[in-house]
PDB file of C-alpha atoms in Angstrom:
ATOM      1  CA  MET A   1      -0.466   0.132  -0.210  1.00 42.00           C
ATOM      2  CA  LYS A   2       1.148   3.492  -0.418  1.00 43.00           C
ATOM      3  CA  LEU A   3      -0.419   6.908   0.525  1.00 46.00           C
ATOM      4  CA  THR A   4       0.055   9.850  -0.819  1.00 42.00           C
ATOM      5  CA  PRO A   5      -0.647  12.890   1.459  1.00 44.00           C
ATOM      6  CA  LYS A   6      -2.842  15.497  -0.673  1.00 39.00           C
ATOM      7  CA  ILE A   7      -4.722  18.852   0.904  1.00 34.00           C
ATOM      8  CA  ILE A   8      -2.478  19.929   4.028  1.00 34.00           C
ATOM      9  CA  LEU A   9       0.228  17.428   3.013  1.00 35.00           C
ATOM     10  CA  CYS A  10       2.854  16.371   0.533  1.00 29.00           C
ATOM     11  CA  ALA A  11       4.279  13.718  -2.317  1.00 28.00           C
ATOM     12  CA  ILE A  12       4.150  10.754   0.186  1.00 29.00           C
ATOM     13  CA  MET A  13       5.421   7.179  -1.023  1.00 26.00           C
ATOM     14  CA  LEU A  14       4.510   4.986   2.190  1.00 31.00           C
ATOM     15  CA  CYS A  15       5.180   1.534   2.785  1.00 28.00           C
ATOM     16  CA  ALA A  16       2.942   0.758   5.267  1.00 31.00           C
ATOM     17  CA  PHE A  17       1.148  -2.547   7.042  1.00 28.00           C
ATOM     18  CA  VAL A  18      -2.615  -2.422   7.677  1.00 31.00           C
ATOM     19  CA  ASN A  19      -4.097  -4.638  11.025  1.00 33.00           C
ATOM     20  CA  ALA A  20      -7.899  -4.368  10.208  1.00 30.00           C
ATOM     21  CA  SER A  21      -8.596  -4.978  14.359  1.00 32.00           C
ATOM     22  CA  PHE A  22      -7.034  -1.875  15.543  1.00 37.00           C
ATOM     23  CA  SER A  23      -6.373   0.086  11.850  1.00 43.00           C
ATOM     24  CA  GLN A  24      -3.805   1.303  11.688  1.00 54.00           C
ATOM     25  CA  LEU A  25      -0.696   2.187   9.700  1.00 54.00           C
ATOM     26  CA  TYR A  26       3.345   1.644  10.380  1.00 51.00           C
ATOM     27  CA  ASP A  27       5.438   3.037   8.875  1.00 52.00           C
ATOM     28  CA  LYS A  28       8.558   0.637   7.809  1.00 47.00           C
ATOM     29  CA  THR A  29      10.687   2.724   5.785  1.00 48.00           C
ATOM     30  CA  ARG A  30      12.057   4.583   9.460  1.00 53.00           C
ATOM     31  CA  GLY A  31      10.889   8.395   7.586  1.00 55.00           C
ATOM     32  CA  LYS A  32      12.613  11.577   7.321  1.00 56.00           C
ATOM     33  CA  HIS A  33      14.310  12.459  10.840  1.00 69.00           C
ATOM     34  CA  MET A  34      12.279   9.095  12.874  1.00 76.00           C
ATOM     35  CA  GLU A  35      14.812   8.676  15.896  1.00 78.00           C
ATOM     36  CA  THR A  36      14.767  13.062  16.296  1.00 79.00           C
ATOM     37  CA  LEU A  37      10.931  12.941  15.785  1.00 84.00           C
ATOM     38  CA  ILE A  38      10.182  10.319  18.214  1.00 83.00           C
ATOM     39  CA  ASN A  39      12.463  11.571  21.328  1.00 84.00           C
ATOM     40  CA  SER A  40      11.169  15.414  20.622  1.00 88.00           C
ATOM     41  CA  PRO A  41       8.168  16.903  22.404  1.00 92.00           C
ATOM     42  CA  VAL A  42       5.635  16.514  19.981  1.00 93.00           C
ATOM     43  CA  THR A  43       2.724  19.107  19.635  1.00 94.00           C
ATOM     44  CA  VAL A  44      -1.469  17.966  19.307  1.00 96.00           C
ATOM     45  CA  TYR A  45      -2.850  20.119  17.284  1.00 95.00           C
ATOM     46  CA  THR A  46      -6.491  20.796  18.120  1.00 96.00           C
ATOM     47  CA  HIS A  47      -9.063  22.987  16.690  1.00 95.00           C
ATOM     48  CA  SER A  48     -11.433  25.665  19.167  1.00 92.00           C
ATOM     49  CA  ALA A  49     -12.746  25.050  22.934  1.00 93.00           C
ATOM     50  CA  GLY A  50     -15.338  21.657  23.289  1.00 94.00           C
ATOM     51  CA  PRO A  51     -15.004  18.165  23.470  1.00 95.00           C
ATOM     52  CA  TYR A  52     -13.318  17.345  20.946  1.00 96.00           C
ATOM     53  CA  THR A  53      -9.851  20.311  21.998  1.00 96.00           C
ATOM     54  CA  ASP A  54     -10.953  18.739  25.212  1.00 97.00           C
ATOM     55  CA  ARG A  55     -11.415  14.468  24.849  1.00 97.00           C
ATOM     56  CA  LEU A  56      -8.485  14.788  23.115  1.00 97.00           C
ATOM     57  CA  THR A  57      -6.021  16.913  25.106  1.00 97.00           C
ATOM     58  CA  ALA A  58      -7.139  14.491  28.387  1.00 97.00           C
ATOM     59  CA  ALA A  59      -6.494  11.288  26.367  1.00 97.00           C
ATOM     60  CA  PHE A  60      -2.726  13.030  25.010  1.00 97.00           C
ATOM     61  CA  LYS A  61      -2.373  13.914  29.529  1.00 96.00           C
ATOM     62  CA  GLU A  62      -3.180  10.107  30.237  1.00 97.00           C
ATOM     63  CA  TYR A  63      -1.606   7.911  27.676  1.00 96.00           C
ATOM     64  CA  TRP A  64       1.546  10.345  25.958  1.00 96.00           C
ATOM     65  CA  LYS A  65       4.759   8.726  28.933  1.00 93.00           C
ATOM     66  CA  ILE A  66       6.677   9.721  26.084  1.00 92.00           C
ATOM     67  CA  SER A  67       8.147  13.432  25.943  1.00 92.00           C
ATOM     68  CA  PRO A  68       6.600  16.201  26.345  1.00 94.00           C
ATOM     69  CA  VAL A  69       3.259  17.222  24.900  1.00 95.00           C
ATOM     70  CA  SER A  70       1.815  20.608  23.655  1.00 94.00           C
ATOM     71  CA  PHE A  71      -1.311  21.989  21.628  1.00 96.00           C
ATOM     72  CA  LEU A  72      -1.705  24.022  19.784  1.00 93.00           C
ATOM     73  CA  ASP A  73      -5.629  25.023  18.392  1.00 93.00           C
ATOM     74  CA  ILE A  74      -5.020  26.001  14.475  1.00 92.00           C
ATOM     75  CA  SER A  75      -9.065  26.645  13.606  1.00 91.00           C
ATOM     76  CA  ASN A  76      -7.730  30.375  12.378  1.00 89.00           C
ATOM     77  CA  GLY A  77      -5.212  28.296  10.365  1.00 88.00           C
ATOM     78  CA  ILE A  78      -1.598  25.920  11.000  1.00 85.00           C
ATOM     79  CA  PRO A  79       1.469  28.985  11.415  1.00 82.00           C
ATOM     80  CA  LYS A  80       4.435  28.206  10.433  1.00 82.00           C
ATOM     81  CA  THR A  81       6.726  25.523  12.894  1.00 80.00           C
ATOM     82  CA  GLU A  82      10.171  24.614  12.959  1.00 80.00           C
ATOM     83  CA  PRO A  83      11.049  21.967  10.670  1.00 77.00           C
ATOM     84  CA  ALA A  84      10.909  18.787  11.554  1.00 78.00           C
ATOM     85  CA  THR A  85       8.650  19.844  14.634  1.00 85.00           C
ATOM     86  CA  ALA A  86       6.967  16.141  15.934  1.00 90.00           C
ATOM     87  CA  VAL A  87       2.951  16.472  15.204  1.00 93.00           C
ATOM     88  CA  PHE A  88      -0.008  14.783  15.828  1.00 95.00           C
ATOM     89  CA  MET A  89      -3.023  16.102  13.095  1.00 94.00           C
ATOM     90  CA  PRO A  90      -5.675  15.695  11.097  1.00 93.00           C
ATOM     91  CA  GLY A  91      -4.889  15.526   7.029  1.00 89.00           C
ATOM     92  CA  ILE A  92      -6.131  13.741   3.911  1.00 87.00           C
ATOM     93  CA  MET A  93      -4.072  11.816   2.415  1.00 82.00           C
ATOM     94  CA  SER A  94      -4.457   9.124  -1.019  1.00 77.00           C
ATOM     95  CA  VAL A  95      -4.791   5.645  -0.779  1.00 74.00           C
ATOM     96  CA  ILE A  96      -3.287   3.895  -3.649  1.00 69.00           C
ATOM     97  CA  LYS A  97      -3.094   0.763  -4.024  1.00 65.00           C
ATOM     98  CA  ASP A  98      -2.163  -2.100  -6.037  1.00 62.00           C
ATOM     99  CA  GLY A  99       0.119   0.248  -8.869  1.00 61.00           C
ATOM    100  CA  ASN A 100      -3.080   2.216  -8.807  1.00 58.00           C
ATOM    101  CA  ASN A 101      -2.698   5.351  -9.881  1.00 58.00           C
ATOM    102  CA  ARG A 102      -5.213   6.299  -9.029  1.00 63.00           C
ATOM    103  CA  GLY A 103      -5.926   6.876  -5.162  1.00 69.00           C
ATOM    104  CA  ILE A 104      -9.021   7.505  -3.086  1.00 79.00           C
ATOM    105  CA  ASN A 105      -8.374  10.398  -0.551  1.00 86.00           C
ATOM    106  CA  TYR A 106      -9.429   9.160   3.092  1.00 89.00           C
ATOM    107  CA  PRO A 107      -8.594  11.236   5.976  1.00 92.00           C
ATOM    108  CA  PHE A 108      -6.117  10.037   8.513  1.00 92.00           C
ATOM    109  CA  PHE A 109      -4.844  11.304  11.880  1.00 94.00           C
ATOM    110  CA  ILE A 110      -1.124  10.843  11.614  1.00 92.00           C
ATOM    111  CA  TYR A 111       2.404  11.426  13.863  1.00 92.00           C
ATOM    112  CA  GLY A 112       4.999  13.132  11.868  1.00 88.00           C
ATOM    113  CA  GLY A 113       7.553  16.206  11.911  1.00 87.00           C
ATOM    114  CA  THR A 114       6.760  19.012  10.091  1.00 86.00           C
ATOM    115  CA  THR A 115       7.687  21.124   7.509  1.00 80.00           C
ATOM    116  CA  ALA A 116       8.620  25.070   8.036  1.00 82.00           C
ATOM    117  CA  ARG A 117       5.001  25.098   7.325  1.00 84.00           C
ATOM    118  CA  GLY A 118       3.578  23.530   9.257  1.00 82.00           C
ATOM    119  CA  ASN A 119       2.062  20.600   8.020  1.00 82.00           C
ATOM    120  CA  VAL A 120       4.176  17.037   8.145  1.00 83.00           C
ATOM    121  CA  SER A 121       6.605  16.767   5.815  1.00 73.00           C
ATOM    122  CA  ALA A 122       6.306  14.626   2.734  1.00 65.00           C
ATOM    123  CA  ASP A 123       8.744  11.712   3.499  1.00 74.00           C
ATOM    124  CA  ALA A 124       8.387  11.937   8.220  1.00 80.00           C
ATOM    125  CA  ILE A 125       4.861   9.908   8.287  1.00 84.00           C
ATOM    126  CA  VAL A 126       5.468   7.987  10.966  1.00 85.00           C
ATOM    127  CA  ALA A 127       2.277   6.823  11.745  1.00 87.00           C
ATOM    128  CA  ALA A 128      -1.461   7.049  10.727  1.00 88.00           C
ATOM    129  CA  PHE A 129      -4.823   6.617  11.395  1.00 91.00           C
ATOM    130  CA  PRO A 130      -8.195   5.901   9.143  1.00 90.00           C
ATOM    131  CA  ILE A 131     -11.046   7.306  10.531  1.00 90.00           C
ATOM    132  CA  ASN A 132     -14.025   7.003   8.955  1.00 88.00           C
ATOM    133  CA  ALA A 133     -14.753   8.632   5.843  1.00 83.00           C
ATOM    134  CA  TYR A 134     -18.479   8.540   4.515  1.00 82.00           C
ATOM    135  CA  HIS A 135     -19.667   8.302   8.049  1.00 80.00           C
ATOM    136  CA  ASN A 136     -20.128  10.826  11.107  1.00 82.00           C
ATOM    137  CA  GLU A 137     -16.573  10.459  11.642  1.00 90.00           C
ATOM    138  CA  PHE A 138     -15.782  12.962   8.855  1.00 92.00           C
ATOM    139  CA  ASN A 139     -17.685  15.652   7.676  1.00 91.00           C
ATOM    140  CA  PRO A 140     -16.448  18.153   5.000  1.00 91.00           C
ATOM    141  CA  LEU A 141     -19.025  20.618   5.683  1.00 90.00           C
ATOM    142  CA  ALA A 142     -18.092  21.218   9.063  1.00 90.00           C
ATOM    143  CA  SER A 143     -15.514  23.983  10.345  1.00 91.00           C
ATOM    144  CA  ASN A 144     -13.941  20.883  12.256  1.00 93.00           C
ATOM    145  CA  ARG A 145     -14.460  18.097  10.271  1.00 93.00           C
ATOM    146  CA  TYR A 146     -12.934  15.797  12.540  1.00 95.00           C
ATOM    147  CA  GLU A 147     -15.237  16.576  15.101  1.00 94.00           C
ATOM    148  CA  GLY A 148     -17.552  13.717  15.084  1.00 91.00           C
ATOM    149  CA  SER A 149     -14.314  11.311  15.443  1.00 93.00           C
ATOM    150  CA  LEU A 150     -13.573  12.818  18.986  1.00 92.00           C
ATOM    151  CA  LEU A 151     -15.390   9.174  20.198  1.00 89.00           C
ATOM    152  CA  ARG A 152     -11.479   7.158  18.573  1.00 90.00           C
ATOM    153  CA  LEU A 153      -9.226   9.775  19.727  1.00 95.00           C
ATOM    154  CA  PRO A 154      -8.410   8.381  23.408  1.00 95.00           C
ATOM    155  CA  TYR A 155      -7.900   4.827  21.241  1.00 91.00           C
ATOM    156  CA  MET A 156      -5.333   6.304  19.361  1.00 93.00           C
ATOM    157  CA  VAL A 157      -3.035   7.931  21.694  1.00 96.00           C
ATOM    158  CA  TYR A 158      -3.496   5.351  23.378  1.00 93.00           C
ATOM    159  CA  ASN A 159      -2.198   2.770  20.373  1.00 90.00           C
ATOM    160  CA  LEU A 160       0.519   5.521  19.578  1.00 92.00           C
ATOM    161  CA  HIS A 161       2.177   5.990  22.243  1.00 93.00           C
ATOM    162  CA  ASP A 162       2.659   1.980  22.286  1.00 89.00           C
ATOM    163  CA  MET A 163       3.751   2.148  18.935  1.00 87.00           C
ATOM    164  CA  VAL A 164       6.612   5.172  19.128  1.00 89.00           C
ATOM    165  CA  MET A 165       7.369   3.520  22.118  1.00 88.00           C
ATOM    166  CA  ARG A 166       8.351   0.325  20.300  1.00 86.00           C
ATOM    167  CA  LEU A 167      10.115   2.588  17.546  1.00 84.00           C
ATOM    168  CA  LYS A 168      12.158   4.747  20.754  1.00 83.00           C
ATOM    169  CA  THR A 169      12.802   0.965  22.356  1.00 82.00           C
ATOM    170  CA  ASN A 170      13.533  -1.769  20.109  1.00 80.00           C
ATOM    171  CA  GLY A 171      15.253   1.044  17.123  1.00 73.00           C
ATOM    172  CA  ASN A 172      12.441  -0.881  15.289  1.00 73.00           C
ATOM    173  CA  GLU A 173       8.988  -1.983  14.457  1.00 75.00           C
ATOM    174  CA  LYS A 174       9.244  -5.969  15.046  1.00 78.00           C
ATOM    175  CA  GLY A 175       6.502  -7.911  16.723  1.00 79.00           C
ATOM    176  CA  PHE A 176       4.086  -5.110  16.904  1.00 79.00           C
ATOM    177  CA  GLU A 177       1.949  -7.223  14.672  1.00 80.00           C
ATOM    178  CA  LYS A 178       1.365  -9.260  16.701  1.00 82.00           C
ATOM    179  CA  TYR A 179       1.810  -7.449  20.150  1.00 80.00           C
ATOM    180  CA  ILE A 180      -1.660  -5.929  18.299  1.00 77.00           C
ATOM    181  CA  GLU A 181      -2.861  -9.913  17.864  1.00 81.00           C
ATOM    182  CA  GLU A 182      -2.727 -10.564  21.379  1.00 80.00           C
ATOM    183  CA  LYS A 183      -4.807  -7.656  22.695  1.00 74.00           C
ATOM    184  CA  THR A 184      -6.812  -8.100  20.271  1.00 73.00           C
ATOM    185  CA  PRO A 185      -9.401 -11.007  22.153  1.00 74.00           C
ATOM    186  CA  ARG A 186      -9.575  -9.287  25.040  1.00 72.00           C
ATOM    187  CA  LEU A 187     -12.905  -7.140  23.290  1.00 69.00           C
ATOM    188  CA  ALA A 188     -14.423 -10.652  23.321  1.00 70.00           C
ATOM    189  CA  GLY A 189     -16.774 -11.136  25.805  1.00 72.00           C
ATOM    190  CA  LYS A 190     -17.755  -7.053  26.304  1.00 76.00           C
ATOM    191  CA  THR A 191     -20.733  -5.916  26.284  1.00 76.00           C
ATOM    192  CA  LEU A 192     -19.724  -2.599  24.004  1.00 74.00           C
ATOM    193  CA  LEU A 193     -21.861   0.768  23.293  1.00 78.00           C
ATOM    194  CA  ILE A 194     -22.882   1.545  20.129  1.00 77.00           C
ATOM    195  CA  PRO A 195     -23.678   4.889  19.479  1.00 76.00           C
ATOM    196  CA  ALA A 196     -26.280   5.832  17.610  1.00 80.00           C
ATOM    197  CA  GLU A 197     -24.596   8.014  14.896  1.00 77.00           C
ATOM    198  CA  ILE A 198     -23.862   4.952  12.987  1.00 77.00           C
ATOM    199  CA  LEU A 199     -27.239   3.133  13.576  1.00 83.00           C
ATOM    200  CA  LYS A 200     -28.358   6.892  12.093  1.00 84.00           C
ATOM    201  CA  GLU A 201     -28.753   7.285   7.844  1.00 88.00           C
ATOM    202  CA  TYR A 202     -26.609   9.428   5.849  1.00 87.00           C
ATOM    203  CA  ASP A 203     -26.096  11.823   2.758  1.00 87.00           C
ATOM    204  CA  ILE A 204     -22.460   9.931   1.690  1.00 89.00           C
ATOM    205  CA  ASN A 205     -22.861  12.174  -1.495  1.00 89.00           C
ATOM    206  CA  PRO A 206     -21.548  15.431  -0.151  1.00 91.00           C
ATOM    207  CA  THR A 207     -18.580  13.847   1.612  1.00 90.00           C
ATOM    208  CA  SER A 208     -17.724  11.512  -1.835  1.00 89.00           C
ATOM    209  CA  THR A 209     -17.465  14.073  -3.834  1.00 90.00           C
ATOM    210  CA  ALA A 210     -15.627  16.209  -1.398  1.00 90.00           C
ATOM    211  CA  LEU A 211     -12.977  13.402  -0.957  1.00 89.00           C
ATOM    212  CA  PHE A 212     -13.296  12.333  -4.880  1.00 88.00           C
ATOM    213  CA  HIS A 213     -12.698  16.111  -6.682  1.00 87.00           C
ATOM    214  CA  ASN A 214      -9.886  16.065  -3.689  1.00 85.00           C
ATOM    215  CA  ASP A 215     -11.629  19.501  -2.396  1.00 88.00           C
ATOM    216  CA  MET A 216     -13.755  20.269   0.276  1.00 90.00           C
ATOM    217  CA  ASP A 217     -15.397  23.332  -1.140  1.00 90.00           C
ATOM    218  CA  LYS A 218     -17.719  20.998  -3.348  1.00 90.00           C
ATOM    219  CA  ALA A 219     -19.279  19.505  -0.726  1.00 90.00           C
ATOM    220  CA  ASN A 220     -21.621  22.602  -1.284  1.00 89.00           C
ATOM    221  CA  ARG A 221     -22.473  21.616  -4.116  1.00 90.00           C
ATOM    222  CA  LYS A 222     -26.588  20.553  -4.954  1.00 90.00           C
ATOM    223  CA  MET A 223     -26.721  16.736  -6.066  1.00 91.00           C
ATOM    224  CA  ARG A 224     -28.920  13.494  -5.551  1.00 91.00           C
ATOM    225  CA  ALA A 225     -29.086  12.807  -1.641  1.00 89.00           C
ATOM    226  CA  LEU A 226     -27.080   9.343  -1.944  1.00 89.00           C
ATOM    227  CA  MET A 227     -28.075   7.867   2.144  1.00 89.00           C
ATOM    228  CA  SER A 228     -26.603   5.231   3.581  1.00 86.00           C
ATOM    229  CA  THR A 229     -25.895   3.096   7.686  1.00 84.00           C
ATOM    230  CA  LEU A 230     -22.230   1.762   8.562  1.00 78.00           C
ATOM    231  CA  LEU A 231     -23.996  -0.891  10.696  1.00 78.00           C
ATOM    232  CA  GLU A 232     -27.295  -1.545   9.955  1.00 76.00           C
ATOM    233  CA  GLU A 233     -29.119  -2.741  12.918  1.00 72.00           C
ATOM    234  CA  ASP A 234     -30.674  -6.370  12.526  1.00 74.00           C
ATOM    235  CA  ALA A 235     -26.415  -7.120  12.340  1.00 69.00           C
ATOM    236  CA  ILE A 236     -26.503  -6.144  15.899  1.00 68.00           C
ATOM    237  CA  THR A 237     -25.856  -9.018  18.294  1.00 62.00           C
TER     238      THR A 237
END
């Protein structure tokens, strides 16, 4: 699989593996400045006051023990930073599969190093976490397009900490996939609360159109509604 950041990122070709259980991508190329990044303070990009920022900051304060962490509100735009600053931020990337040159754009949360413009550097992504593009976790019409992903934020931060800690301790990702597989059975037998939003019908056409064209403004066009649900109620057991 190759990833090409499209909107807030530059072009990149990143070798990674996907674990379906925990939905994360892990840089196996070591990335530019990787050793410096994982030993550096991390800046977390937030977006105005509210539940999204509250949950994101609480997750880092609880789970991130590797390095100092600071928070930066980017609701008015991303400010310039020192190059190779470690950041955790959202972004749109193009997933290119099987050598197909036509990428499919998806939203991710990304941990990596910045350029001087504050965006993630093309060759400095260490880890990325995909979120649901077409339902409740991403909304191109919202001021904070990622606000719907707030329930997943603690999970991403918790697992990112594990990933970076392994790199910092071992110098590579060997054994991480097995570690994830060992964690997965812990969910068996637990009662999971299903958010009502994933049983709700959504018009996925605005998001689909915006991501297809790599232009969030196209979500505002008049178009035929295309309704879909993430989970059918009769599929819950």
